Coordinates of C-alpha atoms in Angstrom, one line a residue:
M15 CA -32.6 -71.7 -66.9
P16 CA -29.7 -69.1 -66.1
T17 CA -31.9 -66.2 -65.7
G18 CA -32.7 -65.9 -61.8
A19 CA -35.9 -64.7 -60.4
C20 CA -34.5 -61.7 -59.5
G21 CA -33.6 -61.0 -63.3
I22 CA -29.7 -61.4 -63.1
D23 CA -28.6 -63.2 -66.0
C24 CA -25.9 -66.0 -64.6
D25 CA -24.8 -66.8 -68.0
V26 CA -22.9 -63.6 -68.2
C27 CA -21.3 -63.8 -64.7
K28 CA -17.9 -65.6 -64.2
L29 CA -19.0 -66.6 -60.9
K30 CA -21.2 -69.3 -62.8
V31 CA -18.7 -69.8 -65.5
A32 CA -16.0 -71.0 -63.1
G33 CA -18.4 -73.0 -60.4
I34 CA -18.4 -71.1 -57.6
C35 CA -22.1 -70.1 -58.1
S36 CA -25.3 -71.8 -59.7
S37 CA -27.9 -70.0 -61.0
C38 CA -31.4 -69.3 -59.1
G39 CA -33.5 -70.3 -62.2
P40 CA -37.0 -68.7 -62.4
G41 CA -39.0 -68.5 -59.1
N42 CA -41.5 -71.4 -59.8
S43 CA -38.8 -73.7 -61.3
D44 CA -37.3 -76.7 -59.9
T45 CA -34.1 -75.1 -60.1
A46 CA -35.3 -72.4 -57.7
A47 CA -36.5 -74.8 -55.2
R48 CA -33.1 -76.6 -55.5
K49 CA -31.6 -73.5 -54.6
L50 CA -33.7 -72.6 -51.7
A51 CA -32.8 -75.7 -50.3
A52 CA -29.2 -75.3 -50.6
Q53 CA -29.3 -71.8 -49.3
V54 CA -31.0 -73.1 -46.2
R55 CA -28.6 -75.7 -45.7
L56 CA -25.5 -73.5 -46.2
L57 CA -26.2 -69.9 -45.3
G58 CA -29.0 -71.1 -42.5
A59 CA -31.7 -68.9 -44.3
P60 CA -33.1 -68.7 -48.3
C61 CA -32.5 -65.6 -50.3
P62 CA -36.0 -63.5 -49.7
I63 CA -36.2 -62.4 -53.3
L64 CA -36.1 -65.9 -54.8
A65 CA -38.2 -67.5 -51.9
C66 CA -40.9 -64.8 -52.5
A67 CA -41.0 -65.5 -56.2
Q68 CA -41.4 -69.0 -55.3
N69 CA -44.1 -68.6 -53.2
Q70 CA -45.9 -66.5 -55.6
Q71 CA -45.0 -68.8 -58.5
I72 CA -43.6 -65.8 -60.4
F73 CA -40.9 -66.4 -63.3
Y74 CA -38.9 -63.2 -62.9
C75 CA -39.8 -60.5 -60.3
S76 CA -38.9 -57.4 -62.9
R77 CA -41.2 -58.8 -65.9
D78 CA -44.3 -60.6 -64.0
C79 CA -44.6 -59.3 -60.3
R80 CA -47.2 -56.5 -60.0
S81 CA -45.1 -55.2 -56.9
F82 CA -41.8 -54.9 -58.2
P83 CA -39.6 -53.3 -57.0
C84 CA -40.9 -54.2 -53.5
E85 CA -39.1 -54.1 -50.2
N86 CA -37.2 -57.3 -50.7
F87 CA -35.0 -55.4 -53.3
S88 CA -34.7 -52.1 -51.5
R89 CA -33.9 -53.4 -47.8
G90 CA -31.4 -55.8 -49.2
P91 CA -27.7 -55.2 -50.1
Y92 CA -28.2 -56.7 -53.9
P93 CA -28.7 -57.4 -56.7
Y94 CA -29.5 -53.7 -57.7
S95 CA -28.7 -50.2 -56.7
E96 CA -31.2 -47.8 -55.3
G97 CA -30.7 -45.5 -58.3
Y98 CA -31.6 -48.6 -60.5
L99 CA -35.0 -49.5 -58.5
A100 CA -35.9 -45.8 -58.4
M101 CA -35.7 -45.6 -62.1
Q102 CA -37.9 -48.7 -62.4
K103 CA -40.6 -47.0 -60.3
R104 CA -40.4 -44.0 -62.3
R105 CA -40.5 -45.5 -65.8
R106 CA -43.2 -47.9 -64.9
R107 CA -45.6 -44.9 -64.3
Q108 CA -44.9 -43.8 -68.2
K109 CA -47.2 -44.9 -70.8
P110 CA -45.6 -47.2 -73.6
P111 CA -44.6 -45.2 -76.6
G112 CA -47.1 -44.9 -79.5
R113 CA -45.8 -46.4 -82.8
T114 CA -47.4 -46.8 -86.2
P115 CA -47.4 -50.8 -87.3
S116 CA -44.2 -49.8 -89.5
G117 CA -42.9 -48.8 -86.2
T118 CA -42.4 -45.2 -86.7
V119 CA -43.5 -42.9 -83.7
L120 CA -47.3 -42.2 -83.6
T121 CA -48.5 -38.8 -84.3
V122 CA -51.9 -37.4 -83.8
P123 CA -53.3 -34.9 -86.7
A124 CA -54.4 -31.7 -85.6
E125 CA -57.0 -31.6 -88.1
Y126 CA -58.8 -34.4 -86.0
W127 CA -59.2 -32.2 -83.2
E128 CA -60.3 -29.5 -85.5
E129 CA -63.1 -31.5 -86.7
L130 CA -64.1 -32.7 -83.4
K131 CA -64.5 -29.0 -82.4
T132 CA -67.3 -28.5 -85.1
R133 CA -69.0 -31.3 -83.8
D134 CA -72.2 -30.6 -81.7
I135 CA -71.3 -31.9 -78.1
D136 CA -74.9 -33.3 -77.2
Q137 CA -74.9 -35.5 -80.6
L138 CA -71.3 -36.6 -79.7
C139 CA -72.3 -37.7 -76.4
R140 CA -75.4 -39.6 -77.6
L141 CA -73.5 -41.1 -80.2
S142 CA -70.5 -42.3 -78.0
L143 CA -72.2 -42.8 -74.8
A144 CA -70.0 -40.0 -73.4
A145 CA -71.2 -37.1 -70.9
P146 CA -71.1 -33.7 -71.6
K147 CA -68.3 -31.6 -69.3
P148 CA -69.1 -27.9 -69.4
P149 CA -67.7 -25.6 -71.1
R150 CA -66.3 -27.6 -74.0
G151 CA -65.8 -31.3 -72.9
L152 CA -66.8 -34.8 -72.9
L153 CA -66.2 -37.2 -70.2
V154 CA -65.6 -40.8 -72.2
P155 CA -65.8 -43.8 -70.2
F156 CA -62.1 -45.6 -70.3
F157 CA -62.2 -48.9 -68.9
N158 CA -63.2 -48.5 -65.3
R159 CA -62.6 -44.5 -65.1
S160 CA -63.3 -41.8 -67.3
I161 CA -61.1 -39.3 -69.6
L162 CA -61.9 -35.8 -69.9
V163 CA -61.9 -34.8 -74.0
D164 CA -61.0 -31.1 -73.3
L165 CA -62.0 -29.6 -76.6
E166 CA -61.3 -26.0 -75.7
N167 CA -57.7 -27.0 -75.5
S168 CA -57.2 -29.9 -77.6
A169 CA -56.0 -32.2 -75.0
L170 CA -57.0 -35.3 -73.0
R171 CA -57.3 -35.0 -69.1
E172 CA -57.5 -37.5 -66.3
R173 CA -58.6 -36.7 -62.6
I174 CA -55.5 -37.6 -60.4
E175 CA -55.6 -36.6 -56.9
G176 CA -58.6 -34.1 -57.4
R177 CA -57.3 -32.6 -60.5
W178 CA -57.5 -33.1 -63.9
Q179 CA -54.2 -33.7 -65.4
P180 CA -53.1 -33.8 -69.1
V181 CA -52.7 -37.4 -70.2
D182 CA -49.4 -37.7 -72.4
Y183 CA -50.4 -41.0 -74.6
P184 CA -50.6 -40.4 -78.2
L185 CA -52.3 -43.8 -79.1
L186 CA -55.0 -43.0 -76.5
E187 CA -55.7 -39.8 -78.0
L188 CA -55.7 -40.9 -81.6
V189 CA -58.0 -43.8 -80.7
M190 CA -60.3 -41.6 -78.6
Q191 CA -60.6 -38.9 -81.4
V192 CA -61.2 -41.6 -84.3
Y193 CA -64.2 -43.2 -82.0
L194 CA -65.4 -39.9 -81.3
L195 CA -65.5 -39.0 -85.2
N196 CA -67.0 -42.3 -86.4
V197 CA -69.2 -43.8 -83.7
T198 CA -72.6 -44.6 -85.3
E199 CA -76.1 -45.4 -83.8
T200 CA -75.3 -49.0 -84.1
P201 CA -76.1 -50.9 -80.6
L202 CA -74.0 -53.8 -79.6
T203 CA -75.0 -56.9 -81.4
G204 CA -73.9 -59.6 -78.8
E205 CA -71.9 -61.5 -81.7
R206 CA -68.5 -62.2 -81.2
V207 CA -66.0 -62.2 -84.1
S208 CA -62.4 -62.3 -84.8
V209 CA -60.6 -60.4 -87.2
H210 CA -61.0 -63.3 -89.7
D211 CA -64.6 -62.3 -89.8
L212 CA -64.3 -58.8 -90.5
K213 CA -64.8 -57.4 -94.0
D214 CA -61.4 -56.0 -94.0
A215 CA -59.8 -59.3 -92.7
H216 CA -57.0 -59.1 -95.3
F217 CA -55.6 -56.0 -93.4
F218 CA -54.6 -57.7 -90.1
Q219 CA -51.6 -59.3 -91.5
G220 CA -47.6 -58.9 -91.4
P221 CA -47.3 -55.5 -89.4
H222 CA -51.0 -55.5 -88.7
T223 CA -51.0 -58.5 -86.9
L224 CA -52.6 -57.9 -83.5
K225 CA -50.5 -57.2 -80.8
T226 CA -50.4 -59.9 -78.5
A227 CA -46.7 -61.4 -78.2
P228 CA -46.1 -59.3 -75.3
L229 CA -49.0 -60.6 -73.5
L230 CA -48.1 -64.1 -74.2
E231 CA -44.6 -63.7 -73.0
I232 CA -45.6 -62.3 -69.7
F233 CA -48.7 -64.3 -69.4
G234 CA -48.4 -67.1 -71.1
R235 CA -47.5 -69.1 -68.2
N236 CA -48.8 -66.8 -65.6
L237 CA -52.7 -67.1 -65.7
P238 CA -53.1 -65.6 -62.2
G239 CA -51.3 -62.3 -63.4
F240 CA -53.4 -61.9 -66.7
I241 CA -56.4 -62.6 -64.4
A242 CA -55.1 -59.7 -61.9
A243 CA -54.3 -57.2 -65.0
A244 CA -57.8 -57.6 -66.8
R245 CA -59.4 -57.3 -63.1
Q246 CA -57.4 -53.9 -62.6
L247 CA -58.9 -52.8 -65.4
G248 CA -62.3 -53.7 -64.6
G249 CA -62.7 -56.6 -66.9
A250 CA -65.7 -59.1 -66.8
K251 CA -64.6 -62.6 -66.3
L252 CA -66.1 -65.1 -69.1
D253 CA -66.3 -68.8 -68.8
L254 CA -64.0 -69.5 -71.7
A255 CA -60.4 -70.7 -72.6
G256 CA -58.2 -71.0 -69.6
A257 CA -59.0 -67.5 -68.9
A258 CA -61.2 -64.8 -70.8
F259 CA -62.2 -61.6 -69.9
M260 CA -64.4 -58.7 -71.6
L261 CA -62.8 -55.6 -71.3
L262 CA -64.5 -52.3 -72.0
P263 CA -61.9 -49.6 -73.5
L264 CA -64.7 -47.3 -74.7
P265 CA -68.5 -47.6 -74.3
K266 CA -69.4 -49.4 -77.6
I267 CA -66.1 -51.0 -78.1
P268 CA -66.1 -54.4 -76.3
V269 CA -62.9 -56.3 -76.7
Y270 CA -62.8 -60.2 -75.7
Y271 CA -59.2 -61.5 -74.4
L272 CA -58.8 -65.4 -74.3
L273 CA -55.8 -66.7 -73.1
W274 CA -54.6 -70.5 -73.0
E275 CA -52.1 -71.3 -70.6
G276 CA -48.9 -72.8 -71.9
D277 CA -47.0 -75.5 -70.4
E278 CA -44.0 -78.1 -71.6
E279 CA -46.0 -79.5 -74.3
F280 CA -48.2 -76.7 -75.7
E281 CA -47.2 -73.0 -76.4
A282 CA -49.1 -70.6 -74.9
N283 CA -52.4 -69.0 -77.2
M284 CA -54.2 -66.0 -77.4
T285 CA -57.2 -64.8 -78.9
V286 CA -58.9 -61.4 -79.2
L287 CA -62.7 -61.1 -80.3
F288 CA -64.7 -58.1 -80.9
D289 CA -68.4 -57.4 -81.1
R290 CA -69.7 -57.7 -84.6
S291 CA -70.8 -53.9 -84.5
I292 CA -67.1 -53.0 -84.3
E293 CA -66.9 -52.6 -87.9
R294 CA -69.6 -49.7 -87.9
H295 CA -67.6 -47.5 -85.4
L296 CA -64.0 -48.3 -86.3
T297 CA -61.6 -48.4 -89.6
A298 CA -59.5 -51.6 -89.9
D299 CA -56.2 -49.4 -88.9
A300 CA -58.4 -48.1 -85.7
I301 CA -59.2 -51.8 -84.6
W302 CA -55.7 -52.3 -84.8
G303 CA -54.9 -49.6 -82.7
I304 CA -57.4 -50.3 -79.9
V305 CA -56.0 -53.8 -79.5
Q306 CA -52.5 -52.4 -79.3
L307 CA -54.2 -49.8 -76.8
V308 CA -55.8 -52.6 -75.0
S309 CA -52.8 -54.8 -74.8
D310 CA -50.4 -52.0 -73.7
M311 CA -53.0 -51.3 -70.7
L312 CA -52.8 -55.0 -69.9
V313 CA -48.8 -55.1 -70.1
M314 CA -48.4 -51.9 -67.9
S315 CA -51.3 -52.5 -65.4
P316 CA -49.8 -51.7 -61.8

């Protein structure tokens, strides 16, 4: 494959076209092994970036490595500038842009906040399994941390370095509001179902297909990476598929991700399951949204 582990696309480089240089290939490829051997033979030492990628069995550093950009990039003269690496660090802290199934930018209706403000906080907490946060707020468990739903200021907040900081993540804001407005008394059933088993199964087609393609692109041949990302979110490992986890984005909404790793013969596959009770708490479009949210969190997991 022409793209090197560092992310440079050798196919668009004249050095490769002219036969002066060859591609390093993905870190876990035979091409990388041959390139490393040639570097040691001709230069006396391997490229530290490629050697690290091979050692960790990572395809591409910028896509698959949780430490990118690391010191191997910053202390060397190439392949990226300091400005590019700084941009990568900065933007990796951003939340993915929230979009509707049609691709338009997601907006949060103001009336959702107004409706929440009319609800009794104690009742909301009892139904949603949240905790009250005086004077006018709720602490809602979100994966392995809590989000403050600040009703007084119509905002979500997360505790960072001892302070409640605003959360600028429209998808999370919308999913959180829909959950709080619609959650019922219904407990978990323990029965796992797919979207095909739901009463609104017909909804999950075309643009409403569950968002798993980015996960397959990143983790389809990187089972350890998927395991690390799921554990980072507090996922509970299950003895299913190649790797499977129960993730808990909201207290009554467990989501199960099952991944079968791909190889040269079979493509990777992923299945998302839910507790049967999800239909009592969320509509079909909200279920689609919760999967998009969980998938985004897995992709961006530090």
